XYZ file of C-alpha atoms in Angstrom:
303
model
C -19.880 2.968 -1.118
C -18.043 4.815 1.643
C -14.910 2.699 1.221
C -14.949 3.273 -2.532
C -15.135 7.015 -1.859
C -12.058 6.840 0.376
C -10.152 5.126 -2.444
C -11.118 7.813 -4.931
C -10.300 10.574 -2.449
C -6.846 9.097 -1.850
C -6.267 9.105 -5.608
C -7.253 12.766 -5.888
C -4.888 13.610 -3.060
C -2.079 11.765 -4.824
C -2.742 13.818 -7.960
C -2.107 16.994 -5.978
C 1.078 15.444 -4.574
C 2.211 14.741 -8.151
C 1.351 18.306 -9.184
C 3.612 19.616 -6.412
C 6.475 17.497 -7.846
C 6.831 15.093 -4.921
C 6.063 12.084 -7.110
C 6.133 11.119 -10.759
C 2.892 9.383 -11.661
C 1.373 10.099 -15.077
C -1.394 7.559 -14.427
C -3.138 8.767 -11.265
C -4.936 11.713 -12.859
C -6.996 9.397 -15.081
C -8.668 7.930 -11.991
C -9.162 11.141 -9.998
C -12.732 12.365 -9.698
C -12.042 15.627 -7.873
C -9.196 17.759 -9.164
C -9.959 20.579 -6.727
C -8.511 18.757 -3.695
C -5.518 20.568 -2.242
C -3.304 18.885 0.344
C -1.434 20.510 3.159
C 2.367 20.169 2.950
C 2.054 17.654 5.788
C -0.292 15.461 3.751
C 1.857 15.716 0.627
C 4.913 14.579 2.533
C 2.971 11.733 4.139
C 1.719 10.596 0.722
C 5.276 10.706 -0.607
C 6.521 8.671 2.364
C 4.073 5.774 2.050
C 4.248 5.684 -1.759
C 8.037 5.626 -1.952
C 8.409 3.210 0.982
C 6.105 0.685 -0.684
C 7.798 0.947 -4.065
C 11.241 0.653 -2.454
C 10.167 -2.504 -0.638
C 8.945 -4.031 -3.902
C 12.156 -3.316 -5.804
C 14.338 -4.394 -2.880
C 12.482 -7.721 -2.627
C 12.961 -8.291 -6.347
C 16.708 -7.770 -6.003
C 16.885 -10.042 -2.942
C 15.217 -12.803 -4.960
C 17.961 -12.634 -7.553
C 16.034 -10.938 -10.322
C 13.663 -13.848 -10.995
C 10.065 -12.946 -11.908
C 7.903 -12.082 -8.904
C 4.171 -11.963 -8.199
C 2.271 -9.176 -6.471
C -1.141 -9.562 -4.821
C -2.644 -6.185 -3.937
C -5.549 -6.453 -1.493
C -8.057 -3.611 -1.886
C -6.023 -2.020 -4.676
C -8.684 0.557 -5.509
C -7.379 2.870 -8.205
C -3.739 2.488 -7.201
C -1.194 2.783 -10.023
C 1.738 0.749 -8.663
C 1.685 -1.794 -11.497
C 1.918 0.911 -14.154
C 4.559 2.874 -12.276
C 6.698 -0.244 -11.955
C 6.398 -1.011 -15.655
C 7.319 2.548 -16.594
C 10.075 3.228 -14.051
C 11.526 -0.279 -13.699
C 11.085 -1.988 -17.079
C 13.695 -4.612 -16.155
C 11.714 -5.713 -13.092
C 10.099 -8.972 -14.190
C 6.509 -9.507 -13.095
C 5.128 -13.016 -13.442
C 1.725 -11.800 -12.243
C 0.246 -8.668 -10.725
C -3.182 -9.279 -9.185
C -5.410 -6.499 -7.867
C -8.418 -7.352 -5.703
C -11.299 -5.015 -4.882
C -15.052 -4.450 -4.958
C -16.709 -5.118 -8.316
C -17.716 -1.497 -8.964
C -14.168 -0.213 -8.480
C -12.788 -2.984 -10.690
C -15.267 -2.142 -13.484
C -14.432 1.559 -13.232
C -10.709 0.893 -13.381
C -11.046 -1.527 -16.304
C -12.968 1.026 -18.358
C -10.405 3.772 -17.777
C -7.516 1.446 -18.624
C -9.196 0.333 -21.870
C -9.991 3.913 -22.928
C -6.480 5.346 -22.518
C -3.472 4.171 -24.493
C -1.024 5.189 -21.752
C -2.113 2.060 -19.879
C -2.108 -0.397 -22.771
C 1.440 0.648 -23.621
C 2.481 -0.544 -20.154
C 0.489 -3.769 -20.123
C 1.651 -4.907 -23.547
C 1.028 -8.534 -24.500
C 2.341 -10.136 -21.310
C -1.109 -10.889 -19.884
C 0.378 -10.666 -16.395
C -2.026 -8.055 -15.002
C -5.330 -9.129 -13.478
C -8.121 -7.039 -11.951
C -10.367 -9.324 -9.912
C -13.698 -8.347 -8.314
C -14.210 -9.813 -4.843
C -15.110 -9.215 -1.217
C -12.047 -9.288 1.034
C -14.271 -10.164 3.975
C -14.578 -13.723 2.592
C -11.154 -15.387 2.980
C -12.169 -18.789 1.603
C -13.571 -17.246 -1.576
C -10.413 -15.125 -1.965
C -8.249 -18.229 -1.549
C -10.176 -20.059 -4.271
C -9.937 -17.033 -6.572
C -6.204 -16.575 -6.056
C -5.475 -20.237 -6.740
C -6.740 -19.643 -10.289
C -4.403 -16.707 -10.920
C -1.147 -17.085 -8.960
C 1.454 -19.815 -8.826
C 3.011 -21.381 -5.699
C 6.776 -21.323 -5.579
C 7.179 -17.898 -7.203
C 8.474 -15.088 -4.936
C 5.395 -13.063 -3.995
C 4.535 -9.717 -2.416
C 1.299 -9.245 -0.467
C 0.304 -5.582 -0.349
C -2.445 -3.997 1.758
C -2.358 -0.194 1.717
C -4.916 1.358 4.069
C -7.430 -1.439 3.574
C -7.203 -4.086 6.314
C -8.071 -1.562 9.036
C -11.599 -1.327 7.569
C -12.146 -5.068 8.144
C -12.285 -7.029 11.407
C -8.777 -8.181 12.359
C -9.928 -11.792 12.750
C -10.929 -11.815 9.073
C -7.769 -10.188 7.706
C -5.629 -12.474 9.864
C -7.376 -15.509 8.380
C -7.042 -14.025 4.888
C -3.298 -13.636 5.347
C -2.932 -17.096 6.834
C -4.856 -18.828 4.054
C -3.033 -16.899 1.334
C 0.354 -17.723 2.831
C -0.332 -21.382 3.592
C -2.890 -22.541 1.034
C -2.170 -20.370 -1.999
C 1.549 -19.605 -1.878
C 2.933 -22.469 0.231
C 4.949 -19.905 2.147
C 7.183 -22.466 3.830
C 8.982 -22.897 0.497
C 8.185 -19.607 -1.234
C 9.828 -16.247 -0.476
C 6.947 -13.959 0.501
C 6.990 -10.312 1.568
C 4.045 -8.615 3.278
C 3.710 -4.811 3.116
C 0.919 -2.966 4.871
C -0.014 0.568 5.787
C -2.849 1.190 8.226
C -4.210 3.498 10.892
C -3.519 2.720 14.561
C -3.590 4.270 18.063
C -7.386 4.743 18.358
C -7.562 5.459 22.074
C -6.016 8.909 22.520
C -7.780 12.161 21.617
C -6.540 12.338 18.026
C -7.139 8.628 17.437
C -10.690 8.834 18.744
C -11.384 11.832 16.513
C -10.030 9.897 13.503
C -12.252 6.913 14.315
C -15.341 9.093 14.886
C -14.850 11.074 11.670
C -14.651 7.926 9.565
C -17.585 6.360 11.408
C -19.604 9.431 10.476
C -19.124 8.805 6.736
C -19.734 5.056 7.005
C -16.083 4.000 6.728
C -15.623 2.416 10.151
C -12.152 1.312 11.206
C -13.295 -2.160 12.254
C -9.815 -3.568 12.757
C -8.106 -0.734 14.586
C -8.942 -1.764 18.166
C -7.582 -5.303 17.722
C -4.362 -3.969 16.160
C -3.859 -0.656 17.962
C -0.031 -0.551 18.059
C 3.050 -1.422 16.037
C 3.693 -4.260 18.496
C 0.248 -5.727 17.768
C 0.895 -5.550 14.029
C 4.237 -7.308 14.454
C 2.652 -10.029 16.587
C -0.093 -10.637 14.010
C 2.419 -10.991 11.163
C 4.413 -13.559 13.157
C 1.223 -15.374 14.117
C 0.267 -16.015 10.491
C 3.713 -17.316 9.560
C 6.157 -14.520 8.788
C 9.589 -14.948 10.362
C 11.111 -11.487 10.009
C 8.865 -8.565 10.919
C 9.263 -4.849 11.562
C 6.504 -2.329 12.148
C 7.144 1.421 12.255
C 4.981 4.373 13.059
C 5.140 6.670 10.043
C 6.815 9.190 12.336
C 9.685 6.742 12.919
C 9.761 5.643 9.294
C 10.362 9.227 8.207
C 13.503 9.295 10.356
C 14.982 6.691 7.979
C 14.619 9.004 4.977
C 18.075 10.193 3.870
C 18.894 13.780 4.784
C 19.278 14.889 1.166
C 15.762 13.714 0.362
C 14.369 15.558 3.357
C 16.158 18.718 2.205
C 14.762 18.265 -1.308
C 11.209 18.106 0.095
C 11.839 21.198 2.205
C 12.559 23.046 -1.030
C 9.202 21.929 -2.421
C 7.221 22.909 0.681
C 8.137 23.645 4.274
C 6.354 22.048 7.209
C 5.967 24.729 9.847
C 4.397 22.634 12.576
C 6.413 19.497 13.253
C 4.354 18.833 16.365
C 1.335 18.335 14.106
C 3.363 16.100 11.770
C 4.439 13.924 14.707
C 0.913 13.736 16.111
C -0.670 12.663 12.823
C 2.032 10.207 11.813
C 2.139 8.465 15.177
C -1.330 7.204 14.205
C -0.294 5.333 11.065
C 1.686 2.116 10.864
C 3.960 0.685 8.161
C 4.604 -3.049 8.371
C 7.184 -5.053 6.456
C 7.427 -8.813 6.983
C 9.080 -11.709 5.170
C 9.189 -15.481 5.343
C 12.271 -17.299 6.609
C 13.815 -17.650 3.140
C 14.308 -13.900 2.564
C 15.549 -11.062 4.779
C 13.761 -7.820 5.518
C 14.479 -5.181 2.862
C 16.176 -1.876 3.502
C 13.329 0.577 2.960
C 15.518 3.627 2.462
C 19.192 3.621 1.540
C 21.306 5.309 4.187
C 22.366 8.859 3.433
């Protein structure tokens, strides 16, 4: 239950980010359970950074693949709204399949909300390309069998894991990635992009506090010690079969944000303590990796 609570908390935090005009997301509020959560400007900007970086990577991959329909597999999707945002903001982006995987209780909750509110059905339409699948990500062989029923080899595919793999032992998530790439997607002939966002750097004072705080609520970061750095994340992605890999701390990723966008966010809210920003965002990692048949995307267009 602790991991489900973290998913719902992240959604509530995104709702506040939307309210402050950082993001446009008319869907997130339907899933939020606590509308009293208020983020610091630092947290709002961090939420903006990861959300926009992921969506940019998806749209860039689609363009690199020549505009053919793509698949997305979202591991531990929780109550994320990426599918609906893509359908609303990028109606010309063709999705052959969008699969979300998570615990059964979260899947049931999400299904009920989607069925009850017409804003979602207007996005799904009659395409039947959206699938919510209950599962346990800690069982790679079962996930492989499940995915084989819902996705098609040979179609350009994105694998997305946003703040989920760090809660699982690295040996398990590595095997999950390997089996998905080799046995489900046949990655040697299929363009595949892997996007992940996770916590890292557990050994310094801030990292240890982060680990201890999550341990205390039953949401242990079981994978963080095996993948403690950007270099370790890059090595893992290459190990499972990705050819082009780049991992950034979120601190470094923010440096790629065009100046005009940074100025726009400063008008929304100022960050007074950049030392705190740097400290926090050195402890989160953004990974982008692709197979040999597609290049790494440009996450942010140069200013």
